[in-house]
Coordinates of C-alpha atoms in Angstrom, one line a residue:
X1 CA 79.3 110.2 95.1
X2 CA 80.9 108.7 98.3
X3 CA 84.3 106.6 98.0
X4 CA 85.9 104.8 100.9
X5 CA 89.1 103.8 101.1
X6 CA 90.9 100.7 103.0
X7 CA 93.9 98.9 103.4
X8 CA 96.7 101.1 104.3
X9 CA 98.9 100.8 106.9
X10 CA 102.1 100.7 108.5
X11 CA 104.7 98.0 106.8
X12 CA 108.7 97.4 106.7
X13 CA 110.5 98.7 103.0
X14 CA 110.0 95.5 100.3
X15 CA 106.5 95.0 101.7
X16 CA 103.5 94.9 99.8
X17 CA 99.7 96.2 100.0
X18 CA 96.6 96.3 98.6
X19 CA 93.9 99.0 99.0
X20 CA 90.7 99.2 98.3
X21 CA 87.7 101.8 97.2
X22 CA 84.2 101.4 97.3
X23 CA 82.4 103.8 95.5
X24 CA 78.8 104.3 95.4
X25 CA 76.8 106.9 92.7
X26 CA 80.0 106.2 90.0
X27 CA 78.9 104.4 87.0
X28 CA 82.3 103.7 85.6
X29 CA 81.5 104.5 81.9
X30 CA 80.8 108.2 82.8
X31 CA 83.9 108.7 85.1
X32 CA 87.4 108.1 85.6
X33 CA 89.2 107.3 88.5
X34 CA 92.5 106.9 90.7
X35 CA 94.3 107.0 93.5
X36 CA 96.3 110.3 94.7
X37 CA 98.6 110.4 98.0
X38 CA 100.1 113.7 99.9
X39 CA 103.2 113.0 101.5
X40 CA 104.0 115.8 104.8
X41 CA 104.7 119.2 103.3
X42 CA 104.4 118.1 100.2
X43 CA 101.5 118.4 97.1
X44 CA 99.0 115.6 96.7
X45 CA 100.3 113.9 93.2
X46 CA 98.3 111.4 91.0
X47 CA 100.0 107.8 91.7
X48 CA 97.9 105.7 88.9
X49 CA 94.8 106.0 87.3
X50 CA 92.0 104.3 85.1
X51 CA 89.6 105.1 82.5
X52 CA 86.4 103.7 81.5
X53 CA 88.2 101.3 79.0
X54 CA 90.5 100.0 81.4
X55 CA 93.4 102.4 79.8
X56 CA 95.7 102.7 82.9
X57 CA 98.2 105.1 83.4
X58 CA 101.1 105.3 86.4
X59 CA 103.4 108.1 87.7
X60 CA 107.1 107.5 86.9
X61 CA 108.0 107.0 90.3
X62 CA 105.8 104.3 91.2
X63 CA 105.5 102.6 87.7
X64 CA 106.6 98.5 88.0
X65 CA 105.8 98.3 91.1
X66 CA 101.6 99.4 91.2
X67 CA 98.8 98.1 89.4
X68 CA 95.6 99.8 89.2
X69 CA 91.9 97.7 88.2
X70 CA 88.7 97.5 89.4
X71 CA 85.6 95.7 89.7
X72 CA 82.8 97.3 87.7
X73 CA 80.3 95.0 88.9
X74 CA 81.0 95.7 92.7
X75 CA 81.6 100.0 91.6
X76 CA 85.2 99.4 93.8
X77 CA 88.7 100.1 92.9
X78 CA 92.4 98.7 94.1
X79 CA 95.9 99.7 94.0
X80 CA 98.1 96.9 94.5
X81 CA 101.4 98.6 95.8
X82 CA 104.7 96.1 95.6
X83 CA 108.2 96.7 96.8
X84 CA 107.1 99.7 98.9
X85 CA 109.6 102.5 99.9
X86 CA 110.2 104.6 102.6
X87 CA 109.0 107.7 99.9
X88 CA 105.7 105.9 99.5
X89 CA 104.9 107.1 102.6
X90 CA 101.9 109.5 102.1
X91 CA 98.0 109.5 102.7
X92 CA 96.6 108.0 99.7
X93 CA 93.2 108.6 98.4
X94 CA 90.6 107.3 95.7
X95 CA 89.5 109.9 93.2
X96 CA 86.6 109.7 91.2
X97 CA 86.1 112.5 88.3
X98 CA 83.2 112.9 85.6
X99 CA 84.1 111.6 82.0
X100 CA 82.9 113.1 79.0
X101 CA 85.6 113.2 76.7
X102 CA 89.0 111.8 76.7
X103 CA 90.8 115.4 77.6
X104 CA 88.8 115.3 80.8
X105 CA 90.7 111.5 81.6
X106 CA 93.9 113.4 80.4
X107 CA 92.8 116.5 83.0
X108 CA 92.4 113.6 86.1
X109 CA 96.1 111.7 84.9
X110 CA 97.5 114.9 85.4
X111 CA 96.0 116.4 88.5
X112 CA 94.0 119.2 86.6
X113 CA 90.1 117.9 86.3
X114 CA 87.5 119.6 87.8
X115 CA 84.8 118.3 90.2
X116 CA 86.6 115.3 91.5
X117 CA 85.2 113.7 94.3
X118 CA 87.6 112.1 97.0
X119 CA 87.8 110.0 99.5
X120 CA 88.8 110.1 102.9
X121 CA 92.0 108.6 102.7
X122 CA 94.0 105.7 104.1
X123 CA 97.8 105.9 105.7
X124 CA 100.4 104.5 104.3
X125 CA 103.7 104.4 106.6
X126 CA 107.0 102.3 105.5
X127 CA 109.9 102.2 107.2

């Protein structure tokens, strides 16, 4: 499994921005995946997610203003980021993690699955 990230940045509070993840060795109905970010001194934290279905789910600090999807036919994922805020800065990564059952999607939502494969990450700075 490889995932690449792009599209972060550095960009003014309000702003907008759209990353993107190409993955390669996912087959979407057998995983789940998201995006994470870390923030300086602080724990990496699940920001939204998607499973196989297209069930999405958001953390309560970002939700209104993110939209997960992606593009089974080209194996890459987005995260379209909107009204951005000084807090949002963070590295933010694509996260890709096996799917058998739903608990293992409840698992990734929640930072707890086993076996996820991530990207490198991409920097997000807003000011």
């Amino acid at each position: 499994v490889q995932l690449v990230e792009s599209g972060g940045g550095s960009v003014q509070a309000g702003g907008s921005l759209r990353f993107s993840c190409a993955a390669s060795g996912v087959t979407y109905t057998s995983y789940c995946m998201g995006w994470f970010r870390q923030a300086p001194g602080k724990e990496r934290e699940v920001v939204a997610a998607i499973d196989r279905d297209g069930t999405t789910n958001y953390a309560d600090s970002v939700k209104g203003r993110v939209t997960i999807s992606q593009d089974n036919a080209k194996n890459t994922l987005f995260l379209q980021v909107d009204s951005l805020k000084p807090e949002d800065t963070a590295m933010y990564y694509c996260a890709a993690a096996r799917r058998k059952t739903y608990a293992d999607y409840w698992r990734f939502t929640r930072g707890r699955a086993e076996d996820v494969h991530w990207g490198q990450g991409t920097q997000v700075t807003v000011s």
